[in-house]
Short mmCIF file of C-alpha atoms and ligand atoms in Angstrom, two decimals:
data_model
loop_
_atom_site.label_atom_id
_atom_site.label_comp_id
_atom_site.label_asym_id
_atom_site.label_seq_id
_atom_site.Cartn_x
_atom_site.Cartn_y
_atom_site.Cartn_z
CA MET A 25 -54.52 -50.60 -11.68
CA LYS A 26 -57.98 -51.23 -13.08
CA VAL A 27 -59.78 -54.51 -13.84
CA TYR A 28 -62.88 -54.87 -15.97
CA SER A 29 -64.85 -57.90 -14.89
CA GLY A 30 -68.40 -59.15 -14.51
CA PRO A 31 -70.29 -59.54 -11.22
CA MET A 32 -70.62 -63.30 -11.88
CA SER A 33 -67.44 -63.86 -13.91
CA PHE A 34 -65.52 -67.03 -13.00
CA TYR A 35 -62.38 -65.83 -14.79
CA GLY A 36 -62.72 -62.32 -13.36
CA ALA A 37 -63.12 -63.71 -9.83
CA LYS A 38 -59.83 -65.62 -10.22
CA VAL A 39 -58.09 -62.30 -10.84
CA LEU A 40 -59.88 -60.43 -8.02
CA ILE A 41 -58.98 -63.15 -5.48
CA ALA A 42 -55.35 -63.20 -6.66
CA ALA A 43 -55.12 -59.40 -6.37
CA ILE A 44 -56.32 -59.49 -2.75
CA GLU A 45 -53.94 -62.36 -1.92
CA LYS A 46 -51.10 -60.28 -3.36
CA GLY A 47 -52.17 -57.11 -1.54
CA LEU A 48 -52.55 -55.28 -4.87
CA PRO A 49 -55.04 -52.41 -4.73
CA ILE A 50 -57.22 -52.52 -7.83
CA GLU A 51 -60.18 -50.57 -9.06
CA VAL A 52 -62.88 -52.93 -10.37
CA GLU A 53 -65.48 -51.98 -12.96
CA PHE A 54 -68.20 -54.56 -13.55
CA LEU A 55 -69.85 -54.81 -16.94
CA GLY A 56 -73.63 -55.04 -17.09
CA PHE A 57 -74.74 -58.63 -16.63
CA ASP A 58 -78.13 -60.28 -17.08
CA LEU A 59 -78.19 -63.73 -15.51
CA ARG A 60 -81.28 -64.77 -17.42
CA SER A 61 -79.96 -63.93 -20.89
CA PRO A 62 -78.17 -66.51 -23.08
CA THR A 63 -75.64 -63.73 -23.86
CA PRO A 64 -75.45 -62.26 -20.36
CA TYR A 65 -72.60 -59.76 -20.83
CA GLY A 66 -73.20 -56.21 -21.96
CA ARG A 67 -70.62 -54.63 -24.30
CA HIS A 68 -67.92 -52.25 -23.18
CA ASP A 69 -65.74 -50.17 -25.52
CA GLU A 70 -62.53 -50.53 -23.49
CA VAL A 71 -62.91 -54.30 -23.16
CA ASP A 72 -63.63 -54.67 -26.87
CA ARG A 73 -60.66 -52.45 -27.77
CA ILE A 74 -58.17 -54.32 -25.57
CA ASN A 75 -59.39 -57.90 -25.93
CA PRO A 76 -60.17 -59.13 -29.47
CA LYS A 77 -62.08 -61.97 -27.79
CA ARG A 78 -64.29 -59.27 -26.18
CA GLN A 79 -64.16 -61.06 -22.85
CA VAL A 80 -63.44 -60.11 -19.26
CA PRO A 81 -61.22 -59.92 -17.28
CA VAL A 82 -59.17 -57.10 -18.76
CA LEU A 83 -56.48 -55.29 -16.78
CA ILE A 84 -55.05 -51.81 -17.32
CA ASP A 85 -51.91 -50.83 -15.41
CA GLY A 86 -50.73 -47.50 -16.84
CA PRO A 87 -49.51 -48.20 -20.37
CA LEU A 88 -49.85 -51.97 -19.90
CA GLU A 89 -53.09 -53.57 -21.10
CA LEU A 90 -53.67 -57.29 -20.54
CA PHE A 91 -56.43 -59.82 -20.98
CA ASP A 92 -56.91 -63.45 -19.93
CA SER A 93 -57.10 -64.39 -16.26
CA THR A 94 -54.01 -66.58 -16.35
CA VAL A 95 -51.86 -63.97 -18.12
CA ILE A 96 -53.00 -61.39 -15.54
CA ALA A 97 -52.28 -63.78 -12.65
CA GLU A 98 -48.75 -64.35 -13.99
CA TYR A 99 -48.26 -60.56 -14.09
CA PHE A 100 -49.38 -60.35 -10.44
CA GLU A 101 -46.95 -63.15 -9.57
CA ASP A 102 -44.05 -61.20 -11.06
CA LEU A 103 -45.18 -57.97 -9.38
CA VAL A 104 -45.41 -59.50 -5.88
CA PRO A 105 -43.19 -62.61 -5.73
CA SER A 106 -43.07 -62.33 -1.92
CA ARG A 107 -46.66 -63.64 -1.74
CA PRO A 108 -46.45 -66.56 -4.17
CA LEU A 109 -49.51 -68.05 -5.78
CA TRP A 110 -47.56 -70.84 -7.40
CA PRO A 111 -45.77 -73.57 -5.40
CA ALA A 112 -42.03 -73.47 -4.69
CA THR A 113 -40.50 -76.19 -6.87
CA ILE A 114 -40.35 -76.18 -10.65
CA ARG A 115 -42.27 -79.46 -10.94
CA ASP A 116 -44.97 -78.41 -8.50
CA ARG A 117 -45.33 -75.10 -10.32
CA ALA A 118 -45.79 -76.99 -13.57
CA ARG A 119 -48.33 -79.31 -11.92
CA ALA A 120 -50.30 -76.38 -10.52
CA ARG A 121 -50.25 -74.55 -13.86
CA LEU A 122 -51.47 -77.66 -15.69
CA LEU A 123 -54.26 -78.18 -13.16
CA GLU A 124 -55.35 -74.54 -13.41
CA MET A 125 -55.41 -74.79 -17.22
CA LYS A 126 -57.48 -77.99 -17.05
CA ILE A 127 -60.00 -76.32 -14.75
CA ASP A 128 -60.18 -73.21 -16.96
CA GLU A 129 -60.38 -74.95 -20.31
CA ILE A 130 -61.83 -78.42 -19.72
CA TRP A 131 -63.82 -78.58 -16.48
CA PHE A 132 -65.31 -75.09 -16.14
CA PRO A 133 -66.82 -74.95 -19.66
CA LYS A 134 -68.63 -78.23 -18.92
CA ILE A 135 -69.84 -76.89 -15.59
CA LEU A 136 -71.08 -73.68 -17.24
CA ARG A 137 -72.90 -75.73 -19.86
CA LEU A 138 -75.22 -76.79 -17.02
CA ARG A 139 -76.52 -73.20 -17.08
CA ASP A 140 -77.84 -73.64 -20.62
CA LEU A 141 -79.07 -77.18 -19.99
CA ARG A 142 -81.03 -76.38 -16.84
CA TRP A 143 -84.28 -76.19 -18.83
CA THR A 144 -83.71 -79.67 -20.28
CA PRO A 145 -82.50 -81.71 -17.30
CA ASP A 146 -83.59 -84.98 -18.92
CA ALA A 147 -81.59 -84.45 -22.13
CA ALA A 148 -78.69 -86.82 -22.83
CA GLU A 149 -76.24 -83.89 -22.75
CA SER A 150 -77.42 -82.92 -19.24
CA ALA A 151 -76.63 -86.40 -17.96
CA GLU A 152 -73.26 -86.30 -19.70
CA CYS A 153 -72.45 -82.92 -18.11
CA ARG A 154 -73.43 -84.12 -14.65
CA ALA A 155 -71.18 -87.15 -15.12
CA VAL A 156 -68.31 -84.84 -16.09
CA VAL A 157 -68.90 -82.72 -12.98
CA ARG A 158 -68.82 -85.85 -10.83
CA ALA A 159 -65.53 -86.85 -12.50
CA PHE A 160 -64.26 -83.33 -11.73
CA TYR A 161 -64.94 -83.86 -8.01
CA GLU A 162 -63.42 -87.36 -8.07
CA GLY A 163 -60.32 -86.04 -9.82
CA LEU A 164 -59.88 -83.23 -7.29
CA GLU A 165 -60.30 -85.60 -4.33
CA GLU A 166 -57.64 -87.88 -5.80
CA THR A 167 -55.29 -84.96 -6.60
CA LEU A 168 -55.70 -83.57 -3.08
CA GLY A 169 -54.82 -86.81 -1.30
CA ASP A 170 -54.00 -85.95 2.30
CA ARG A 171 -52.57 -82.48 1.55
CA ASP A 172 -54.09 -79.14 2.56
CA PHE A 173 -53.95 -77.76 -0.98
CA LEU A 174 -54.23 -79.26 -4.45
CA VAL A 175 -50.52 -78.87 -5.21
CA ALA A 176 -48.00 -78.35 -2.38
CA SER A 177 -49.12 -74.87 -1.25
CA PHE A 178 -52.09 -72.54 -1.80
CA SER A 179 -52.02 -71.56 -5.47
CA ASN A 180 -53.95 -70.24 -8.44
CA ALA A 181 -55.04 -73.86 -8.99
CA ASP A 182 -56.89 -73.85 -5.63
CA ILE A 183 -58.51 -70.53 -6.57
CA ALA A 184 -59.72 -71.87 -9.92
CA ALA A 185 -60.91 -75.18 -8.43
CA TYR A 186 -62.76 -73.44 -5.60
CA LEU A 187 -64.57 -71.16 -8.03
CA ALA A 188 -65.40 -74.03 -10.41
CA GLN A 189 -67.01 -76.04 -7.62
CA LEU A 190 -68.91 -72.92 -6.46
CA PHE A 191 -70.38 -72.53 -9.95
CA ALA A 192 -71.20 -76.25 -10.07
CA ALA A 193 -73.03 -75.89 -6.76
CA MET A 194 -74.89 -72.81 -8.01
CA LEU A 195 -75.94 -74.80 -11.06
CA GLY A 196 -77.33 -77.69 -9.02
CA GLU A 197 -74.30 -80.01 -8.74
CA PRO A 198 -72.80 -79.35 -5.28
CA MET A 199 -69.79 -81.26 -4.02
CA PRO A 200 -71.01 -84.65 -2.76
CA ALA A 201 -70.52 -85.16 1.00
CA GLU A 202 -68.71 -88.46 0.36
CA PHE A 203 -65.61 -86.52 -0.78
CA LYS A 204 -64.43 -85.86 2.75
CA ALA A 205 -60.97 -84.46 2.03
CA LEU A 206 -62.35 -82.22 -0.70
CA ASN A 207 -65.10 -80.86 1.55
CA ALA A 208 -62.50 -80.05 4.22
CA TRP A 209 -60.38 -78.35 1.53
CA ARG A 210 -63.42 -76.31 0.43
CA LYS A 211 -63.94 -75.02 3.97
CA ARG A 212 -60.22 -74.21 4.22
CA ILE A 213 -60.31 -72.21 0.98
CA GLU A 214 -63.52 -70.33 1.72
CA ALA A 215 -62.12 -69.25 5.11
CA ARG A 216 -59.51 -67.14 3.28
CA PRO A 217 -60.53 -63.45 3.43
CA SER A 218 -59.83 -63.02 -0.33
CA VAL A 219 -62.18 -65.86 -1.27
CA ALA A 220 -64.82 -64.86 1.31
CA LYS A 221 -64.89 -61.28 -0.03
CA VAL A 222 -65.01 -62.04 -3.77
CA CYS A 223 -67.41 -64.99 -3.50
CA GLY A 224 -69.54 -63.13 -0.93
CA ASP A 225 -69.98 -60.31 -3.47
CA MET A 226 -70.99 -62.87 -6.13
CA LEU A 227 -73.53 -64.46 -3.81
CA ASP A 228 -74.91 -61.01 -2.96
CA HIS A 229 -75.35 -60.43 -6.69
CA LEU A 230 -77.18 -63.76 -7.00
CA ALA A 231 -79.44 -62.84 -4.09
CA ALA A 232 -80.20 -59.42 -5.63
CA ALA A 233 -81.09 -61.19 -8.89
CA ARG A 234 -83.25 -63.58 -6.80
CA PHE A 235 -81.27 -66.60 -7.81
CA PRO A 236 -80.97 -69.30 -5.11
CA ALA A 237 -77.53 -69.51 -3.52
CA PRO A 238 -75.88 -72.94 -3.35
CA GLN A 239 -76.93 -74.77 -0.20
CA PHE A 240 -73.53 -74.81 1.48
CA ALA A 241 -73.01 -71.08 0.92
CA ALA A 242 -76.45 -69.85 1.97
N1 GSH B 302 -59.53 -67.61 -21.09
C1 GSH B 302 -60.21 -66.40 -20.69
C2 GSH B 302 -61.71 -66.64 -20.64
C3 GSH B 302 -62.49 -65.35 -20.37
C4 GSH B 302 -64.00 -65.54 -20.44
O1 GSH B 302 -64.52 -66.55 -20.96
N2 GSH B 302 -64.71 -64.57 -19.86
C5 GSH B 302 -66.17 -64.60 -19.85
C6 GSH B 302 -66.66 -64.17 -18.48
S1 GSH B 302 -66.33 -65.35 -17.20
C7 GSH B 302 -66.71 -63.59 -20.82
O2 GSH B 302 -66.23 -62.47 -20.89
N3 GSH B 302 -67.74 -63.98 -21.55
C8 GSH B 302 -68.43 -63.10 -22.45
C9 GSH B 302 -68.27 -63.49 -23.88
O3 GSH B 302 -67.56 -64.48 -24.17
O4 GSH B 302 -68.89 -62.80 -24.69
C10 GSH B 302 -59.64 -65.95 -19.33
O5 GSH B 302 -59.04 -66.77 -18.63
O6 GSH B 302 -59.76 -64.77 -19.00
#
């Protein structure tokens, strides 16, 4: 099984963490990536052939070719149901899927926008983005309540949320200390070998590119 990703790809990292959690051996090929470019990803013929959106991650498993992190994660779930990455009950599974979709499609794009706005921190859109990131943290703290994980058991929603907050921290908006339950959750998630490995590799890439690591992950 082969995955095309990027060394700093949020969506690719979701897939790499899920593969390790599932015990699935995968070969990873990273596309060229220039952190300082507004269009950081280099082109790759296989990615462009398989994904009309020309985005990573892309997965090849023999004759099966997939794209989109969530579609790939669902394939992993069917391949290895004995190590579930969705909660047990139908309603909790629906809740976790909705939360993961919200992180992927609503929260993370706003967080990533901070990358483009970092040269204009005083612009109205920068303030709006920072307010959205704060609302993201507040929403997660409320969702978490007094549980160990965002929905019932460790799931793809925790993976997506962990990565989103890591990117927010990298882009200057780390999780505020006042969110006690959420900070404890963050430590719980980053202690998982899958998360430590994939995020450690990302932070190594940042260091090699001489980008400062987020304070809590230094
Ligand atoms: N919904 C897609 C989003 C994929 C995506 O946005 N990938 C980014 C990397 S994190 C990408 O390839 N960007 C390059 C581009 O859009 O040209 C998924 O979940 O896989």
